[in-house]
Coordinates of C-alpha atoms in Angstrom, one line a residue:
X1 CA -48.0 -63.8 2.4
X2 CA -48.2 -66.4 5.5
X3 CA -48.7 -64.6 8.8
X4 CA -45.4 -65.9 10.3
X5 CA -43.3 -64.3 7.6
X6 CA -44.7 -60.9 8.7
X7 CA -44.6 -61.4 12.7
X8 CA -40.9 -62.6 12.8
X9 CA -39.4 -59.1 11.9
X10 CA -41.8 -57.1 14.1
X11 CA -40.9 -59.4 17.2
X12 CA -37.2 -58.7 16.4
X13 CA -37.7 -55.1 16.4
X14 CA -39.6 -55.2 19.7
X15 CA -36.9 -57.1 21.3
X16 CA -34.3 -54.6 19.9
X17 CA -36.4 -51.7 21.3
X18 CA -36.7 -53.2 24.7
X19 CA -33.0 -53.9 25.0
X20 CA -32.2 -50.2 24.1
X21 CA -34.7 -49.0 26.6
X22 CA -33.3 -51.3 29.3
X23 CA -29.6 -50.2 28.5
X24 CA -30.4 -46.6 28.7
X25 CA -31.7 -46.9 32.2
X26 CA -29.5 -45.2 35.0
X27 CA -29.7 -48.2 37.2
X28 CA -28.5 -50.3 34.3
X29 CA -25.6 -48.1 33.7
X30 CA -24.7 -48.0 37.3
X31 CA -24.7 -51.7 37.5
X32 CA -22.5 -52.2 34.4
X33 CA -20.0 -49.6 35.8
X34 CA -20.0 -51.5 39.2
X35 CA -19.2 -54.8 37.3
X36 CA -16.5 -53.1 35.4
X37 CA -15.1 -51.8 38.8
X38 CA -15.2 -55.3 40.3
X39 CA -13.4 -56.8 37.3
X40 CA -10.5 -54.2 37.5
X41 CA -10.2 -55.1 41.1
X42 CA -10.1 -58.7 40.6
X43 CA -13.5 -59.2 42.5
X44 CA -16.1 -62.0 41.9
X45 CA -18.7 -60.6 39.4
X46 CA -21.3 -63.4 39.6
X47 CA -23.5 -64.3 42.5
X48 CA -22.1 -66.4 45.3
X49 CA -24.7 -69.3 44.5
X50 CA -23.9 -69.3 40.8
X51 CA -22.6 -72.5 39.4
X52 CA -22.8 -74.3 36.2
X53 CA -24.7 -77.5 37.7
X54 CA -27.8 -77.3 35.6
X55 CA -30.2 -75.0 33.8
X56 CA -32.5 -74.5 36.8
X57 CA -29.6 -73.0 38.9
X58 CA -28.6 -70.6 35.9
X59 CA -32.0 -69.4 35.5
X60 CA -32.5 -68.7 39.2
X61 CA -29.2 -66.9 39.4
X62 CA -30.2 -65.0 36.3
X63 CA -33.5 -63.9 37.6
X64 CA -31.8 -62.7 41.0
X65 CA -29.4 -60.6 38.8
X66 CA -32.3 -59.2 36.9
X67 CA -34.0 -58.3 40.2
X68 CA -30.9 -56.3 41.3
X69 CA -31.5 -53.9 38.2
X70 CA -34.4 -52.1 40.0
X71 CA -36.2 -51.6 36.8
X72 CA -39.6 -49.8 37.2
X73 CA -42.9 -51.6 36.0
X74 CA -44.1 -48.4 34.4
X75 CA -43.0 -47.1 30.9
X76 CA -39.9 -45.1 30.5
X77 CA -38.8 -42.4 28.3
X78 CA -37.1 -43.5 25.1
X79 CA -33.4 -43.7 24.8
X80 CA -31.3 -40.6 24.2
X81 CA -30.4 -41.4 20.5
X82 CA -31.6 -39.7 17.4
X83 CA -35.0 -40.7 15.9
X84 CA -33.6 -42.0 12.9
X85 CA -31.6 -44.6 14.7
X86 CA -34.7 -46.4 15.8
X87 CA -36.9 -48.6 13.4
X88 CA -40.1 -46.9 12.3
X89 CA -43.4 -48.1 13.9
X90 CA -41.6 -50.0 16.7
X91 CA -43.5 -48.2 19.6
X92 CA -46.9 -48.7 18.0
X93 CA -46.9 -52.3 17.1
X94 CA -50.4 -53.7 17.5
X95 CA -49.0 -57.2 18.5
X96 CA -47.5 -55.9 21.8
X97 CA -50.0 -55.5 24.6
X98 CA -47.2 -55.1 27.2
X99 CA -45.1 -51.9 28.1
X100 CA -41.4 -52.1 27.5
X101 CA -41.1 -52.6 31.3
X102 CA -43.5 -55.3 32.1
X103 CA -42.7 -57.5 28.9
X104 CA -40.8 -60.6 29.6
X105 CA -39.6 -63.5 27.5
X106 CA -41.7 -66.9 27.8
X107 CA -41.1 -68.9 31.1
X108 CA -39.6 -65.8 33.3
X109 CA -41.5 -63.8 35.9
X110 CA -42.1 -60.0 36.2
X111 CA -39.3 -58.1 37.8
X112 CA -40.1 -56.8 41.2
X113 CA -38.9 -53.3 41.8
X114 CA -36.2 -52.8 44.4
X115 CA -34.7 -49.7 45.7
X116 CA -30.9 -49.4 45.4
X117 CA -28.7 -46.7 46.7
X118 CA -26.8 -44.9 43.8
X119 CA -23.3 -45.9 43.4
X120 CA -20.7 -43.3 42.8
X121 CA -19.4 -43.5 39.2
X122 CA -15.8 -44.3 38.7
X123 CA -13.7 -41.2 37.8
X124 CA -12.2 -41.5 34.4
X125 CA -8.5 -40.7 33.9
X126 CA -8.0 -37.4 32.3
X127 CA -6.1 -37.5 29.0
X128 CA -4.8 -34.1 27.8
X129 CA -5.8 -33.0 24.4
X130 CA -3.2 -33.9 21.9
X131 CA -4.7 -33.3 18.4
X132 CA -4.7 -29.7 17.2
X133 CA -5.7 -29.3 13.6
X134 CA -5.8 -25.5 13.8
X135 CA -2.7 -25.3 15.8
X136 CA -1.9 -25.5 19.5
X137 CA -3.4 -22.6 21.3
X138 CA -0.8 -20.3 22.9
X139 CA -1.4 -19.2 26.5
X140 CA 0.5 -15.9 26.3
X141 CA -1.3 -14.4 23.5
X142 CA -3.2 -11.0 24.0
X143 CA -6.0 -10.8 21.3
X144 CA -7.4 -7.4 22.8
X145 CA -3.7 -5.9 22.7
X146 CA -3.4 -6.9 19.2
X147 CA -6.8 -5.4 18.2
X148 CA -6.0 -2.3 20.0
X149 CA -2.9 -1.9 18.0
X150 CA -4.8 -2.4 14.7
X151 CA -7.6 0.1 15.7
X152 CA -4.8 2.6 16.5
X153 CA -3.2 2.1 13.0
X154 CA -6.5 2.5 11.3
X155 CA -7.1 5.6 13.3
X156 CA -4.3 7.3 11.3
X157 CA -5.7 6.4 8.0
X158 CA -8.6 8.6 6.2
X159 CA -11.9 7.7 7.3
X160 CA -10.3 4.6 9.2
X161 CA -10.2 2.7 5.9
X162 CA -7.2 1.0 4.4
X163 CA -6.5 0.6 0.7
X164 CA -4.1 -2.3 -0.4
X165 CA -1.1 0.2 -0.2
X166 CA -2.0 1.1 3.5
X167 CA -2.0 -2.6 4.4
X168 CA 1.8 -2.3 4.8
X169 CA 1.1 -0.6 8.2
X170 CA -1.9 -3.0 9.0
X171 CA 0.2 -6.1 8.5
X172 CA 2.9 -4.9 10.8
X173 CA 0.2 -4.2 13.4
X174 CA -1.1 -7.8 13.0
X175 CA 2.4 -8.9 13.6
X176 CA 2.5 -10.7 10.3
X177 CA 5.1 -10.8 7.5
X178 CA 5.0 -7.8 5.1
X179 CA 3.8 -9.9 2.1
X180 CA 0.8 -11.2 4.2
X181 CA -0.8 -7.7 3.3
X182 CA -2.7 -8.9 0.2
X183 CA -4.1 -11.9 1.8
X184 CA -5.2 -9.9 4.8
X185 CA -6.8 -7.3 2.5
X186 CA -8.8 -9.7 0.5
X187 CA -10.0 -11.8 3.4
X188 CA -11.6 -8.8 4.9
X189 CA -13.5 -8.0 1.8
X190 CA -11.1 -5.5 0.0
X191 CA -11.5 -7.0 -3.4
X192 CA -15.1 -5.8 -3.6
X193 CA -14.9 -2.3 -2.3
X194 CA -11.0 -1.5 -3.0
X195 CA -10.7 -0.7 0.7
X196 CA -11.3 -2.2 4.2
X197 CA -13.1 -0.5 7.0
X198 CA -11.6 -0.9 10.5
X199 CA -14.8 -2.7 11.7
X200 CA -14.6 -5.4 9.0
X201 CA -11.1 -5.8 9.5
X202 CA -11.1 -6.1 13.2
X203 CA -14.0 -8.6 13.0
X204 CA -12.2 -10.7 10.5
X205 CA -9.0 -10.6 12.2
X206 CA -10.3 -11.4 15.8
X207 CA -12.1 -14.5 14.4
X208 CA -8.7 -15.6 13.0
X209 CA -6.9 -15.1 16.2
X210 CA -9.3 -16.9 18.2
X211 CA -9.7 -20.0 15.8
X212 CA -6.5 -20.2 14.1
X213 CA -3.3 -20.7 16.4
X214 CA -0.3 -21.0 14.0
X215 CA 0.8 -19.2 10.9
X216 CA 0.1 -22.2 8.6
X217 CA -3.6 -22.3 9.5
X218 CA -3.8 -18.5 9.3
X219 CA -2.3 -18.3 5.8
X220 CA -4.8 -21.0 4.6
X221 CA -7.7 -19.2 6.3
X222 CA -6.9 -16.0 4.7
X223 CA -6.3 -17.4 1.1
X224 CA -8.7 -20.6 0.9
X225 CA -12.2 -20.3 -0.5
X226 CA -15.1 -20.2 2.1
X227 CA -15.4 -23.5 4.0
X228 CA -12.1 -25.1 2.5
X229 CA -9.3 -26.0 4.9
X230 CA -6.8 -26.3 2.0
X231 CA -5.2 -24.1 -0.7
X232 CA -5.6 -24.9 -4.5
X233 CA -3.3 -23.4 -7.1
X234 CA -5.6 -20.6 -8.0
X235 CA -5.9 -19.4 -4.4
X236 CA -2.3 -18.3 -4.6
X237 CA -2.6 -16.0 -7.4
X238 CA -3.6 -12.7 -5.7
X239 CA -1.0 -13.2 -3.2
X240 CA 1.7 -13.7 -5.9
X241 CA 0.4 -10.9 -8.0
X242 CA 0.9 -8.3 -5.2
X243 CA 4.5 -9.6 -4.8
X244 CA 5.0 -8.8 -8.6
X245 CA 3.4 -5.6 -8.2
X246 CA 5.2 -4.4 -5.1
X247 CA 8.5 -6.1 -4.7
X248 CA 11.4 -3.7 -5.1
X249 CA 13.5 -6.1 -7.0
X250 CA 10.8 -7.1 -9.6
X251 CA 10.4 -3.4 -11.1
X252 CA 11.8 -4.8 -14.4
X253 CA 9.1 -7.4 -14.4
X254 CA 6.3 -5.1 -13.6
X255 CA 7.0 -3.3 -17.0
X256 CA 6.5 -6.5 -18.9
X257 CA 2.8 -7.3 -17.9
X258 CA 2.5 -10.2 -20.5
X259 CA 5.1 -12.2 -18.4
X260 CA 3.4 -11.7 -15.0
X261 CA 1.2 -14.7 -15.6
X262 CA 4.2 -17.0 -16.6
X263 CA 6.2 -15.9 -13.5
X264 CA 3.3 -16.6 -11.4
X265 CA 2.5 -20.0 -12.9
X266 CA 6.3 -21.0 -12.4
X267 CA 6.1 -20.0 -8.7
X268 CA 3.0 -21.7 -8.0
X269 CA 4.0 -24.9 -9.6
X270 CA 7.3 -24.8 -7.7
X271 CA 5.2 -24.4 -4.4
X272 CA 3.0 -27.3 -5.1
X273 CA 6.0 -29.4 -6.4
X274 CA 7.8 -28.8 -2.9
X275 CA 4.9 -28.4 -0.5
X276 CA 2.0 -30.8 -1.8
X277 CA 3.5 -34.1 -0.9
X278 CA 0.3 -36.0 -1.4
X279 CA 0.1 -34.9 -5.2
X280 CA -3.6 -34.1 -4.5
X281 CA -3.4 -30.6 -6.0
X282 CA -4.6 -29.4 -2.5
X283 CA -2.1 -27.9 0.1
X284 CA -3.3 -28.7 3.6
X285 CA -2.4 -26.9 6.7
X286 CA -0.3 -29.9 7.7
X287 CA 1.8 -30.0 4.6
X288 CA 2.3 -26.2 4.8
X289 CA 3.5 -26.6 8.4
X290 CA 6.1 -29.3 7.4
X291 CA 7.5 -27.1 4.5
X292 CA 9.7 -24.2 4.7
X293 CA 7.4 -22.0 2.4
X294 CA 6.2 -19.6 5.0
X295 CA 9.7 -18.9 6.1
X296 CA 10.7 -17.8 2.6
X297 CA 7.5 -15.6 2.4
X298 CA 8.7 -13.8 5.7
X299 CA 12.2 -13.3 4.0
X300 CA 10.8 -11.7 0.9
X301 CA 11.0 -8.5 2.8
X302 CA 14.7 -8.8 3.1
X303 CA 16.1 -10.7 0.2
X304 CA 16.7 -10.0 -3.4
X305 CA 14.7 -12.2 -5.6
X306 CA 17.4 -12.0 -8.3
X307 CA 19.8 -13.7 -5.9
X308 CA 17.6 -16.3 -4.1
X309 CA 17.3 -19.9 -5.1
X310 CA 13.8 -20.7 -3.7
X311 CA 10.2 -20.6 -4.8
X312 CA 10.4 -17.0 -5.9
X313 CA 13.7 -16.9 -7.8
X314 CA 13.5 -14.9 -11.0
X315 CA 16.6 -16.4 -12.4
X316 CA 15.1 -19.9 -12.0
X317 CA 12.0 -18.7 -13.7
X318 CA 13.8 -17.2 -16.5
X319 CA 15.8 -20.4 -17.1
X320 CA 12.6 -22.6 -17.0
X321 CA 10.6 -20.4 -19.3
X322 CA 13.5 -20.0 -21.9
X323 CA 13.9 -23.7 -22.0
X324 CA 10.1 -24.0 -22.5
X325 CA 10.2 -21.3 -25.3
X326 CA 12.8 -23.1 -27.2
X327 CA 10.7 -26.2 -27.5
X328 CA 7.4 -24.6 -28.0
X329 CA 7.6 -24.2 -31.8
X330 CA 4.4 -22.5 -32.4
X331 CA 4.4 -20.5 -28.9
X332 CA 1.0 -21.7 -28.0
X333 CA 2.3 -22.5 -24.4
X334 CA 1.8 -26.2 -25.2
X335 CA 4.4 -28.9 -26.3
X336 CA 3.8 -32.3 -27.8
X337 CA 5.7 -35.6 -27.6
X338 CA 7.9 -34.5 -30.5
X339 CA 8.6 -31.0 -29.0
X340 CA 9.6 -32.5 -25.6
X341 CA 11.8 -35.2 -27.2
X342 CA 14.1 -32.5 -28.4
X343 CA 15.0 -31.5 -24.8
X344 CA 18.8 -31.6 -24.0
X345 CA 19.6 -32.8 -27.6
X346 CA 17.1 -36.0 -27.6
X347 CA 18.7 -37.3 -24.4
X348 CA 15.5 -38.4 -22.8
X349 CA 14.0 -41.8 -23.5
X350 CA 11.1 -41.8 -25.9
X351 CA 9.5 -44.4 -24.0
X352 CA 9.6 -42.3 -20.8
X353 CA 8.2 -39.2 -22.9
X354 CA 5.3 -41.4 -23.8
X355 CA 4.6 -42.2 -20.2
X356 CA 4.7 -38.4 -19.3
X357 CA 2.1 -37.9 -21.9
X358 CA 0.1 -40.8 -20.8
X359 CA -1.1 -38.9 -17.7
X360 CA 1.1 -40.9 -15.1
X361 CA 2.6 -37.7 -13.7
X362 CA 0.0 -35.0 -14.8
X363 CA -3.1 -36.4 -12.8
X364 CA -4.7 -33.6 -10.7
X365 CA -4.1 -31.1 -13.3
X366 CA -6.5 -30.7 -16.2
X367 CA -5.4 -31.7 -19.5
X368 CA -6.3 -28.7 -21.6
X369 CA -5.4 -30.2 -25.1
X370 CA -5.2 -33.6 -26.3
X371 CA -1.7 -35.0 -26.9
X372 CA 0.0 -32.0 -25.3
X373 CA 1.2 -30.8 -21.9
X374 CA 1.0 -27.1 -20.5
X375 CA 3.8 -25.0 -19.3
X376 CA 2.9 -25.8 -15.7
X377 CA 3.4 -29.5 -16.5
X378 CA 6.8 -28.6 -18.1
X379 CA 7.9 -26.9 -14.9
X380 CA 7.4 -30.3 -13.1
X381 CA 9.3 -32.3 -15.8
X382 CA 12.3 -29.9 -15.8
X383 CA 12.6 -29.8 -12.0
X384 CA 12.5 -33.6 -12.0
X385 CA 14.7 -34.1 -14.8
X386 CA 17.5 -31.9 -13.5
X387 CA 17.7 -33.1 -9.9
X388 CA 16.5 -36.6 -9.5
X389 CA 17.6 -36.6 -5.7
X390 CA 14.4 -34.7 -4.5
X391 CA 11.4 -36.6 -2.9
X392 CA 9.2 -35.2 -5.5
X393 CA 11.4 -36.2 -8.4
X394 CA 11.8 -39.7 -7.1
X395 CA 8.2 -40.1 -7.1
X396 CA 7.7 -38.4 -10.5
X397 CA 10.1 -41.0 -12.2
X398 CA 8.8 -43.9 -10.3
X399 CA 5.3 -43.2 -11.5
X400 CA 6.6 -42.9 -15.2
X401 CA 8.5 -46.3 -14.9
X402 CA 5.8 -48.1 -13.0
X403 CA 4.0 -49.3 -16.0
X404 CA 1.2 -51.2 -14.5
X405 CA 0.8 -48.9 -11.5
X406 CA 1.1 -51.7 -8.8
X407 CA 3.6 -49.7 -6.7
X408 CA 6.7 -51.9 -7.8
X409 CA 9.4 -51.8 -10.5
X410 CA 9.3 -55.3 -11.8
X411 CA 12.5 -56.7 -13.9
X412 CA 10.2 -56.7 -16.9
X413 CA 9.6 -52.8 -16.6
X414 CA 13.4 -52.2 -16.1
X415 CA 14.2 -54.3 -19.2
X416 CA 11.6 -52.3 -21.0
X417 CA 13.2 -49.0 -20.5
X418 CA 16.9 -50.2 -20.8
X419 CA 16.2 -52.0 -24.2
X420 CA 15.9 -48.3 -25.8
X421 CA 19.0 -47.1 -24.1
X422 CA 20.9 -50.2 -25.6
X423 CA 19.6 -49.3 -28.9
X424 CA 20.8 -45.8 -28.6
X425 CA 24.4 -46.9 -27.5
X426 CA 24.6 -49.5 -30.5
X427 CA 23.8 -46.5 -32.8
X428 CA 26.6 -44.5 -31.2
X429 CA 29.0 -47.4 -31.7
X430 CA 29.0 -48.1 -27.9
X431 CA 28.8 -51.6 -26.7
X432 CA 25.9 -51.6 -24.2
X433 CA 26.3 -53.6 -20.8
X434 CA 24.1 -56.7 -21.0
X435 CA 20.7 -56.4 -19.0
X436 CA 21.8 -58.9 -16.7
X437 CA 24.9 -57.3 -15.5
X438 CA 23.1 -53.8 -15.4
X439 CA 20.4 -55.4 -13.3
X440 CA 22.9 -56.7 -10.8
X441 CA 24.4 -53.3 -10.5
X442 CA 21.1 -51.6 -10.0
X443 CA 20.1 -54.1 -7.4
X444 CA 23.3 -53.7 -5.5
X445 CA 22.8 -49.8 -5.6
X446 CA 19.3 -49.8 -4.4
X447 CA 19.3 -52.8 -2.0
X448 CA 15.6 -53.6 -2.2
X449 CA 13.9 -55.3 0.7
X450 CA 12.2 -57.9 -1.6
X451 CA 14.2 -59.8 -4.1
X452 CA 13.3 -58.8 -7.7
X453 CA 11.1 -55.8 -6.6
X454 CA 12.1 -52.2 -6.3
X455 CA 9.6 -50.0 -4.3
X456 CA 9.5 -46.4 -4.0
X457 CA 10.6 -46.7 -0.4
X458 CA 13.7 -48.6 -1.6
X459 CA 14.6 -45.7 -4.0
X460 CA 14.3 -43.0 -1.4
X461 CA 16.3 -45.0 1.1
X462 CA 19.2 -45.7 -1.2
X463 CA 20.2 -41.9 -1.6
X464 CA 21.4 -42.6 -5.1
X465 CA 18.0 -42.6 -7.0
X466 CA 19.6 -40.2 -9.5
X467 CA 22.1 -42.9 -10.9
X468 CA 19.3 -45.5 -10.9
X469 CA 16.9 -43.4 -13.0
X470 CA 19.4 -41.9 -15.3
X471 CA 20.3 -45.5 -16.2
X472 CA 16.8 -46.0 -17.9
X473 CA 15.8 -42.4 -18.8
X474 CA 18.7 -40.1 -19.7
X475 CA 21.5 -41.7 -21.9
X476 CA 23.8 -38.6 -21.7
X477 CA 23.8 -38.5 -18.0
X478 CA 24.1 -42.3 -17.7
X479 CA 27.2 -42.3 -19.7
X480 CA 28.6 -39.4 -17.6
X481 CA 28.0 -41.5 -14.4
X482 CA 29.9 -44.4 -16.0
X483 CA 33.0 -42.3 -16.7
X484 CA 33.1 -40.9 -13.2
X485 CA 35.0 -42.5 -10.2
X486 CA 32.6 -44.5 -8.2
X487 CA 34.3 -43.4 -4.9
X488 CA 33.8 -39.7 -6.0
X489 CA 30.1 -40.4 -6.3
X490 CA 30.1 -41.8 -2.7
X491 CA 31.8 -38.6 -1.5
X492 CA 29.5 -36.4 -3.1
X493 CA 26.5 -38.4 -1.4
X494 CA 28.1 -37.8 2.0
X495 CA 28.5 -34.1 1.5
X496 CA 25.4 -33.3 -0.3
X497 CA 24.0 -31.3 2.4
X498 CA 26.9 -28.9 2.3
X499 CA 26.6 -27.9 -1.4
X500 CA 24.1 -26.7 -3.9
X501 CA 21.6 -29.0 -5.1
X502 CA 21.7 -30.3 -8.7
X503 CA 18.8 -28.1 -9.6
X504 CA 20.5 -25.0 -8.4
X505 CA 23.8 -25.9 -10.2
X506 CA 21.8 -26.6 -13.4
X507 CA 19.9 -23.2 -13.1
X508 CA 23.3 -21.3 -12.2
X509 CA 24.9 -22.6 -15.4
X510 CA 22.2 -22.3 -17.7
X511 CA 21.5 -18.6 -16.7
X512 CA 25.0 -17.7 -17.3
X513 CA 24.9 -19.1 -20.7
X514 CA 21.5 -17.3 -21.5
X515 CA 22.9 -14.0 -20.2
X516 CA 26.0 -14.3 -22.4
X517 CA 23.9 -15.1 -25.3
X518 CA 21.7 -12.2 -24.7
X519 CA 24.8 -9.9 -24.4
X520 CA 26.3 -11.3 -27.7
X521 CA 23.0 -10.7 -29.3
X522 CA 22.9 -7.1 -28.2
X523 CA 26.4 -6.4 -29.4
X524 CA 25.7 -7.9 -32.7
X525 CA 22.6 -5.8 -33.0
X526 CA 24.7 -2.7 -32.2
X527 CA 26.9 -3.4 -35.1

């Protein structure tokens, strides 16, 4: 290989090395700070005799500016950067007989050292910290006082060790809601020894108090796997199992142990359906902080789970599981397309059902069987089908209808789903509305920002996404909407925050029907 091909990269490395050494010198940094100060104050940065009359005057001015840097002719220490950031072998190049302080480019003279009084660096403006990923620290919290209260509680226990049953007192001493007791117990290693010593618990809780400054971060810290700053579905199981085992209004469920996992699965899916807004399968501290989940955990101590309508509602679990059981013909806890099509007397479009089984809305959850969805996926389906006004349900059906995944519902995609609705109406001797007229109605309803393109943002903004989706997904609900007074729909939209949600209405009605059927069956069996 020719010599010039070898020397060219070595020379470049040497120049880079010299520039880094020069830039790391204290006089250089002081000079640059002084230039910045002059620029801010509107002063002249260039020397007084600097002009652009010729190359000679530029070179003379440049030499004078270099002289003012007071660089020492002796070698200097390397810059304060990691060794991996510098090219290997740059310091020991045999081509260089000059030290980094005596080497100059061709045609320039050596820099004469010149003493210069150090300049006072400009004081930077103090910007208060505004990002607290683990919560904003509270100034009035007394960690030692809380720890003292915990130690006093442990002193009343045998051998100063707490079992899971004893964690009721410890949770109160920690100033935590009652049903944090299981997360506290397991975070301190109670799952391994079946008890927690005062020393292990105090060490764990002191660390949590010092590093976690709000309830969301504390809850994640207690339940998450080591090194993880998020919650996955299996992380919530020990916490929910303790709720099943100890909640006073779930005594009837404790006796039916085969349904524990079904109830826990339902609650976990409802939590992720509402809280995990990113669809990632991982609940972050920020998502938990924005939700109302921890508030409902705190209310578990006071409310009757049978009467609640939140994540832990037993009535809602009963409705969801019974609906699934009716469709699951072989009772293997999976349903296929044919099973799901029977829901609500075949009201759901078959093309939409195909999209559900394509993985459009089951990403992030493992597909256990080919061509089937699990009970966990059915929970998402039913919640989305019976209440199309929530943020998650809008995203759910938008993903189903977005055939090409481009984030936009085109006119072709709308026509594709509406075509099946027309076929169903014709088979029922109902004259369908032409697609062009239906499209005009939908565009007036949604009012998209871009002509001919409906985005997820457009649907969330229009406040009547349920009418839009039912037109293409559920024929029965679409016909119900057509028969209603349009002005009554507007009035419902205005007062929607003052009444039960569509899901709560559906669950209450179905639960009443199921209870009546159960009572009738018992009377029949009693003769």
